[in-house]
C-alpha cells in the first residue's frame, strides 16, 4: 500500500477529489478549491512521483488507481467525483473504469487530459522534450524563470511561485530538481501512449459512470523555435474535437464541453473551472 500526499480543503456537500497534471502538484488547485468548498467537501491529491507523494515503481495507471483508492480510504472518502487535469484527467477516467459502481466513483471529470499514440506525427519530439526536462537539475533562478513563463498566460506571480515551489524538489545548494524523476517519466509516457493509441472513443469504452470530458480550446502562445509544436497542437486539437463530438452524440453517460483556456487550464481560469465542475456535479443523478 502506498498512501499519497493529500490536502483536505474542507467544505460541505458532495465529495470532490482533485488531481493535477504531469510535473505539477495539488497546489495548482488552490484557487479553484477555495471556490468549490462553498458547496462541496474538497480533497486534492499529489500523484505518485509528484509534489510530496512518494515514487512508485513501476508507474502504471492500475497502480496509481489502487494507491488513490487506498489514500481516499485513509481520509474517510468512500465515494467521490474525481476531477483531474491533464495526466490527472486520465487517472480520473481510469479510476471510474476500475470502480464501475457508485460505491467509490460517483462520476469523473477530465480537464484536457488527452494524449496520442506513439506513432502520431510529432509524438516522438514531444516525448523527447518531456523526458529531457524530467528529473533535471535547474539553476537557483528556476522559480523566477517559471514565474516569468506563467505571466505569458496571465497567471499571477504569487500563484505561479507557490505552484512551482511545490512541484519541484529543492536541493541543498539552492538549485531545484524537476519532478517526476526521469525513470518514472518514461513509464508515464508509456502509459499515455498506450491509451492515446486507442483514440478517445475506444479509450472510454467500458466506462459506465458519468463522465465530463473538457477540451481546452485556446492555443498556447508560440515559443520561438518551437513553431512545430504549435502546428502539432493544432492538428491534435482538430482530431480530438471530432472524436469528442462523436462521443457527445452516441454516449448518454458522457458530457462534452469546451473551455476558453490553454492547456494549463486550472491556474489560467480557476473561476471557470470551478463553475464548470460545480454545474456538472449539480446535474448528476441523486
Short mmCIF file of C-alpha atoms in Angstrom, two decimals:
data_model
loop_
_atom_site.label_atom_id
_atom_site.label_comp_id
_atom_site.label_asym_id
_atom_site.label_seq_id
_atom_site.Cartn_x
_atom_site.Cartn_y
_atom_site.Cartn_z
CA UNK A 1 0.00 0.00 0.00
CA UNK A 2 1.29 3.46 -0.93
CA UNK A 3 -0.50 6.42 0.61
CA UNK A 4 -0.30 9.61 -1.43
CA UNK A 5 0.09 13.12 -0.09
CA UNK A 6 -3.28 14.87 0.13
CA UNK A 7 -4.66 18.19 1.28
CA UNK A 8 -8.16 18.48 2.72
CA UNK A 9 -9.64 21.88 1.85
CA UNK A 10 -12.74 21.19 3.93
CA UNK A 11 -16.20 22.28 2.86
CA UNK A 12 -19.58 20.56 2.96
CA UNK A 13 -21.54 18.79 0.26
CA UNK A 14 -20.76 16.21 -2.43
CA UNK A 15 -17.18 14.96 -2.20
CA UNK A 16 -14.70 16.09 -4.84
CA UNK A 17 -11.20 14.63 -5.30
CA UNK A 18 -8.87 16.84 -7.35
CA UNK A 19 -5.86 15.57 -9.34
CA UNK A 20 -3.20 17.71 -11.03
CA UNK A 21 -1.30 17.33 -14.28
CA UNK A 22 2.11 16.00 -15.30
CA UNK A 23 5.07 17.64 -13.49
CA UNK A 24 2.66 19.69 -11.35
CA UNK A 25 1.26 19.34 -7.81
CA UNK A 26 -2.02 19.69 -5.94
CA UNK A 27 -1.17 23.36 -5.25
CA UNK A 28 -2.41 24.12 -8.78
CA UNK A 29 -5.91 23.54 -7.40
CA UNK A 30 -5.72 26.13 -4.57
CA UNK A 31 -7.76 28.91 -6.27
CA UNK A 32 -10.47 26.60 -7.68
CA UNK A 33 -10.67 24.58 -4.45
CA UNK A 34 -11.33 27.73 -2.43
CA UNK A 35 -14.37 28.36 -4.63
CA UNK A 36 -15.60 24.76 -4.66
CA UNK A 37 -15.69 24.40 -0.87
CA UNK A 38 -18.83 26.58 -0.85
CA UNK A 39 -20.81 23.53 -1.99
CA UNK A 40 -18.51 20.52 -1.71
CA UNK A 41 -16.05 18.76 0.53
CA UNK A 42 -12.78 19.03 -1.39
CA UNK A 43 -9.67 16.85 -1.18
CA UNK A 44 -6.69 17.23 -3.51
CA UNK A 45 -4.01 14.58 -4.03
CA UNK A 46 -0.44 14.61 -5.35
CA UNK A 47 0.03 11.87 -7.92
CA UNK A 48 2.88 9.38 -7.32
CA UNK A 49 6.30 10.87 -8.01
CA UNK A 50 4.86 14.40 -7.92
CA UNK A 51 4.72 17.07 -5.25
CA UNK A 52 5.11 15.47 -1.81
CA UNK A 53 3.88 11.99 -2.78
CA UNK A 54 6.31 9.06 -2.83
CA UNK A 55 7.55 7.49 -6.03
CA UNK A 56 6.16 4.17 -7.19
CA UNK A 57 7.83 1.64 -9.47
CA UNK A 58 6.68 0.81 -11.98
CA UNK A 59 4.46 3.85 -12.56
CA UNK A 60 1.32 2.31 -14.05
CA UNK A 61 -2.24 3.57 -14.17
CA UNK A 62 -3.66 0.49 -12.41
CA UNK A 63 -1.11 1.00 -9.64
CA UNK A 64 -1.95 4.70 -9.33
CA UNK A 65 -5.68 3.90 -9.18
CA UNK A 66 -5.07 1.42 -6.35
CA UNK A 67 -2.94 3.91 -4.43
CA UNK A 68 -5.57 6.60 -4.92
CA UNK A 69 -8.29 4.28 -3.58
CA UNK A 70 -6.15 3.44 -0.53
CA UNK A 71 -5.47 7.13 0.06
CA UNK A 72 -9.16 8.02 -0.11
CA UNK A 73 -9.96 5.20 2.31
CA UNK A 74 -7.36 6.60 4.71
CA UNK A 75 -9.08 10.01 4.51
CA UNK A 76 -12.55 8.58 5.04
CA UNK A 77 -13.74 9.19 1.48
CA UNK A 78 -15.97 6.28 0.41
CA UNK A 79 -17.46 7.99 -2.67
CA UNK A 80 -16.35 10.94 -4.77
CA UNK A 81 -16.50 12.75 -8.07
CA UNK A 82 -12.88 12.56 -9.23
CA UNK A 83 -11.73 15.63 -11.17
CA UNK A 84 -8.40 15.65 -12.96
CA UNK A 85 -6.43 17.97 -15.19
CA UNK A 86 -4.18 16.63 -17.97
CA UNK A 87 -2.49 13.48 -16.61
CA UNK A 88 -4.85 13.71 -13.64
CA UNK A 89 -7.79 13.67 -16.05
CA UNK A 90 -6.70 10.35 -17.49
CA UNK A 91 -6.29 8.98 -13.97
CA UNK A 92 -9.81 10.20 -13.10
CA UNK A 93 -11.32 8.29 -16.03
CA UNK A 94 -9.32 5.16 -15.19
CA UNK A 95 -10.46 5.43 -11.57
CA UNK A 96 -14.08 5.46 -12.78
CA UNK A 97 -13.36 2.45 -15.01
CA UNK A 98 -11.87 0.50 -12.10
CA UNK A 99 -14.83 1.40 -9.87
CA UNK A 100 -17.90 0.85 -12.05
CA UNK A 101 -20.43 1.15 -9.24
CA UNK A 102 -21.15 4.24 -7.20
CA UNK A 103 -19.51 2.75 -4.11
CA UNK A 104 -16.30 4.64 -4.98
CA UNK A 105 -16.65 6.68 -8.17
CA UNK A 106 -19.81 8.72 -8.49
CA UNK A 107 -18.51 10.35 -11.69
CA UNK A 108 -15.30 11.67 -13.27
CA UNK A 109 -14.23 14.94 -14.89
CA UNK A 110 -11.33 15.06 -17.36
CA UNK A 111 -9.98 18.58 -17.97
CA UNK A 112 -7.96 18.43 -21.19
CA UNK A 113 -6.41 15.08 -20.30
CA UNK A 114 -5.98 13.56 -23.75
CA UNK A 115 -2.97 12.01 -25.45
CA UNK A 116 -1.82 10.49 -28.70
CA UNK A 117 -0.28 7.24 -29.82
CA UNK A 118 3.45 6.83 -30.15
CA UNK A 119 3.12 6.84 -33.95
CA UNK A 120 1.17 10.12 -34.09
CA UNK A 121 3.16 12.62 -36.22
CA UNK A 122 5.37 14.68 -33.92
CA UNK A 123 4.79 12.49 -30.84
CA UNK A 124 8.45 11.48 -30.61
CA UNK A 125 9.62 15.11 -30.42
CA UNK A 126 7.13 15.83 -27.63
CA UNK A 127 8.30 12.78 -25.68
CA UNK A 128 11.95 13.73 -26.07
CA UNK A 129 11.24 17.20 -24.67
CA UNK A 130 9.31 15.85 -21.68
CA UNK A 131 11.99 13.29 -20.86
CA UNK A 132 14.77 15.87 -21.13
CA UNK A 133 13.02 18.14 -18.62
CA UNK A 134 12.11 15.38 -16.15
CA UNK A 135 14.34 14.91 -13.11
CA UNK A 136 16.55 17.71 -14.40
CA UNK A 137 18.71 19.88 -12.14
CA UNK A 138 17.68 23.50 -12.57
CA UNK A 139 19.51 26.66 -11.52
CA UNK A 140 18.67 28.66 -8.37
CA UNK A 141 16.76 31.02 -10.69
CA UNK A 142 14.35 28.28 -11.76
CA UNK A 143 11.41 29.66 -9.76
CA UNK A 144 11.78 33.14 -11.25
CA UNK A 145 12.00 31.67 -14.77
CA UNK A 146 8.79 29.72 -14.29
CA UNK A 147 7.01 32.75 -12.86
CA UNK A 148 8.01 34.74 -15.96
CA UNK A 149 6.73 31.97 -18.24
CA UNK A 150 3.42 31.83 -16.36
CA UNK A 151 2.96 35.58 -16.78
CA UNK A 152 2.63 35.00 -20.54
CA UNK A 153 -0.55 33.04 -19.74
CA UNK A 154 -1.94 35.68 -17.40
CA UNK A 155 -1.12 33.71 -14.24
CA UNK A 156 -0.22 35.87 -11.26
CA UNK A 157 3.33 35.77 -9.90
CA UNK A 158 2.12 34.74 -6.43
CA UNK A 159 0.10 31.81 -7.76
CA UNK A 160 2.86 30.71 -10.16
CA UNK A 161 5.57 30.83 -7.48
CA UNK A 162 3.55 28.78 -4.98
CA UNK A 163 2.72 26.14 -7.60
CA UNK A 164 6.29 25.93 -8.92
CA UNK A 165 7.83 25.53 -5.47
CA UNK A 166 5.60 22.57 -4.60
CA UNK A 167 6.04 20.88 -7.98
CA UNK A 168 9.86 20.71 -7.76
CA UNK A 169 12.33 19.42 -5.19
CA UNK A 170 14.66 21.97 -3.51
CA UNK A 171 18.32 20.96 -3.30
CA UNK A 172 20.76 21.97 -0.54
CA UNK A 173 22.84 24.16 -2.89
CA UNK A 174 19.85 26.31 -3.89
CA UNK A 175 19.16 24.52 -7.14
CA UNK A 176 15.97 22.62 -7.94
CA UNK A 177 15.18 19.17 -9.28
CA UNK A 178 12.16 18.88 -11.52
CA UNK A 179 9.64 16.10 -10.99
CA UNK A 180 8.83 13.39 -11.83
CA UNK A 181 12.15 11.56 -11.93
CA UNK A 182 13.30 10.54 -15.40
CA UNK A 183 12.62 6.81 -14.92
CA UNK A 184 9.05 7.50 -13.77
CA UNK A 185 8.59 9.95 -16.64
CA UNK A 186 9.41 7.23 -19.16
CA UNK A 187 6.89 4.89 -17.55
CA UNK A 188 4.22 7.61 -17.50
CA UNK A 189 4.77 8.28 -21.19
CA UNK A 190 4.46 4.56 -21.94
CA UNK A 191 1.05 4.57 -20.22
CA UNK A 192 -0.06 7.72 -22.01
CA UNK A 193 0.94 6.38 -25.41
CA UNK A 194 -0.83 3.09 -24.67
CA UNK A 195 -4.12 4.87 -24.03
CA UNK A 196 -3.58 7.50 -26.70
CA UNK A 197 -3.12 4.86 -29.39
CA UNK A 198 -6.70 3.72 -28.77
CA UNK A 199 -8.24 7.07 -29.64
CA UNK A 200 -10.63 8.73 -27.20
CA UNK A 201 -13.73 6.93 -28.47
CA UNK A 202 -12.26 3.47 -27.88
CA UNK A 203 -10.46 4.50 -24.69
CA UNK A 204 -13.68 5.40 -22.85
CA UNK A 205 -15.48 2.20 -23.92
CA UNK A 206 -16.50 0.27 -20.83
CA UNK A 207 -16.62 3.32 -18.55
CA UNK A 208 -20.23 3.42 -17.37
CA UNK A 209 -20.04 6.18 -14.76
CA UNK A 210 -21.00 9.73 -15.82
CA UNK A 211 -18.04 11.45 -17.47
CA UNK A 212 -17.40 15.08 -18.32
CA UNK A 213 -14.70 15.46 -20.99
CA UNK A 214 -13.46 19.03 -21.40
CA UNK A 215 -11.25 20.31 -24.21
CA UNK A 216 -9.18 23.48 -23.73
CA UNK A 217 -9.54 25.44 -26.97
CA UNK A 218 -7.14 28.36 -26.59
CA UNK A 219 -3.75 27.90 -28.27
CA UNK A 220 -0.61 28.26 -26.19
CA UNK A 221 1.48 31.34 -27.04
CA UNK A 222 4.03 30.23 -29.65
CA UNK A 223 7.59 29.88 -28.34
CA UNK A 224 10.44 30.93 -30.63
CA UNK A 225 11.99 27.88 -32.25
CA UNK A 226 9.02 25.67 -31.36
CA UNK A 227 6.65 26.53 -34.17
CA UNK A 228 6.40 22.80 -34.92
CA UNK A 229 4.74 22.29 -31.51
CA UNK A 230 2.08 24.89 -32.30
CA UNK A 231 1.29 23.00 -35.52
CA UNK A 232 1.27 19.69 -33.62
CA UNK A 233 -1.21 21.07 -31.07
CA UNK A 234 -3.48 22.49 -33.74
CA UNK A 235 -3.63 19.18 -35.62
CA UNK A 236 -4.26 17.14 -32.48
CA UNK A 237 -6.92 19.59 -31.24
CA UNK A 238 -8.80 19.23 -34.52
CA UNK A 239 -8.65 15.43 -34.40
CA UNK A 240 -9.72 15.42 -30.75
CA UNK A 241 -12.63 17.77 -31.36
CA UNK A 242 -14.07 15.39 -33.96
CA UNK A 243 -13.83 12.41 -31.61
CA UNK A 244 -15.45 14.29 -28.74
CA UNK A 245 -18.30 15.42 -30.97
CA UNK A 246 -19.00 11.78 -31.85
CA UNK A 247 -18.98 10.78 -28.18
CA UNK A 248 -21.40 13.55 -27.23
CA UNK A 249 -23.90 12.20 -29.79
CA UNK A 250 -23.53 8.49 -29.09
CA UNK A 251 -22.75 8.00 -25.39
CA UNK A 252 -25.52 9.11 -23.00
CA UNK A 253 -23.24 8.90 -19.94
CA UNK A 254 -20.67 11.26 -21.48
CA UNK A 255 -20.92 15.05 -21.49
CA UNK A 256 -18.53 17.09 -23.60
CA UNK A 257 -17.62 20.74 -23.04
CA UNK A 258 -15.03 23.27 -24.14
CA UNK A 259 -13.26 25.84 -22.00
CA UNK A 260 -11.69 29.08 -23.17
CA UNK A 261 -8.23 28.37 -21.82
CA UNK A 262 -4.99 26.86 -22.99
CA UNK A 263 -3.71 23.58 -21.59
CA UNK A 264 -2.74 24.98 -18.12
CA UNK A 265 -6.48 25.30 -17.53
CA UNK A 266 -6.57 25.36 -13.73
CA UNK A 267 -4.12 28.20 -12.98
CA UNK A 268 -5.30 30.18 -16.02
CA UNK A 269 -9.04 30.12 -15.38
CA UNK A 270 -9.75 28.88 -11.82
CA UNK A 271 -13.19 30.51 -11.64
CA UNK A 272 -14.34 28.99 -14.93
CA UNK A 273 -13.02 25.57 -13.89
CA UNK A 274 -14.82 25.72 -10.54
CA UNK A 275 -18.09 26.78 -12.19
CA UNK A 276 -17.85 24.03 -14.79
CA UNK A 277 -17.22 21.33 -12.18
CA UNK A 278 -19.97 22.59 -9.86
CA UNK A 279 -22.51 22.70 -12.71
CA UNK A 280 -21.67 19.13 -13.73
CA UNK A 281 -21.98 17.78 -10.19
CA UNK A 282 -25.24 19.65 -9.68
CA UNK A 283 -26.71 17.84 -12.67
CA UNK A 284 -25.71 14.32 -11.60
CA UNK A 285 -28.41 11.81 -10.61
CA UNK A 286 -29.11 11.92 -6.87
#
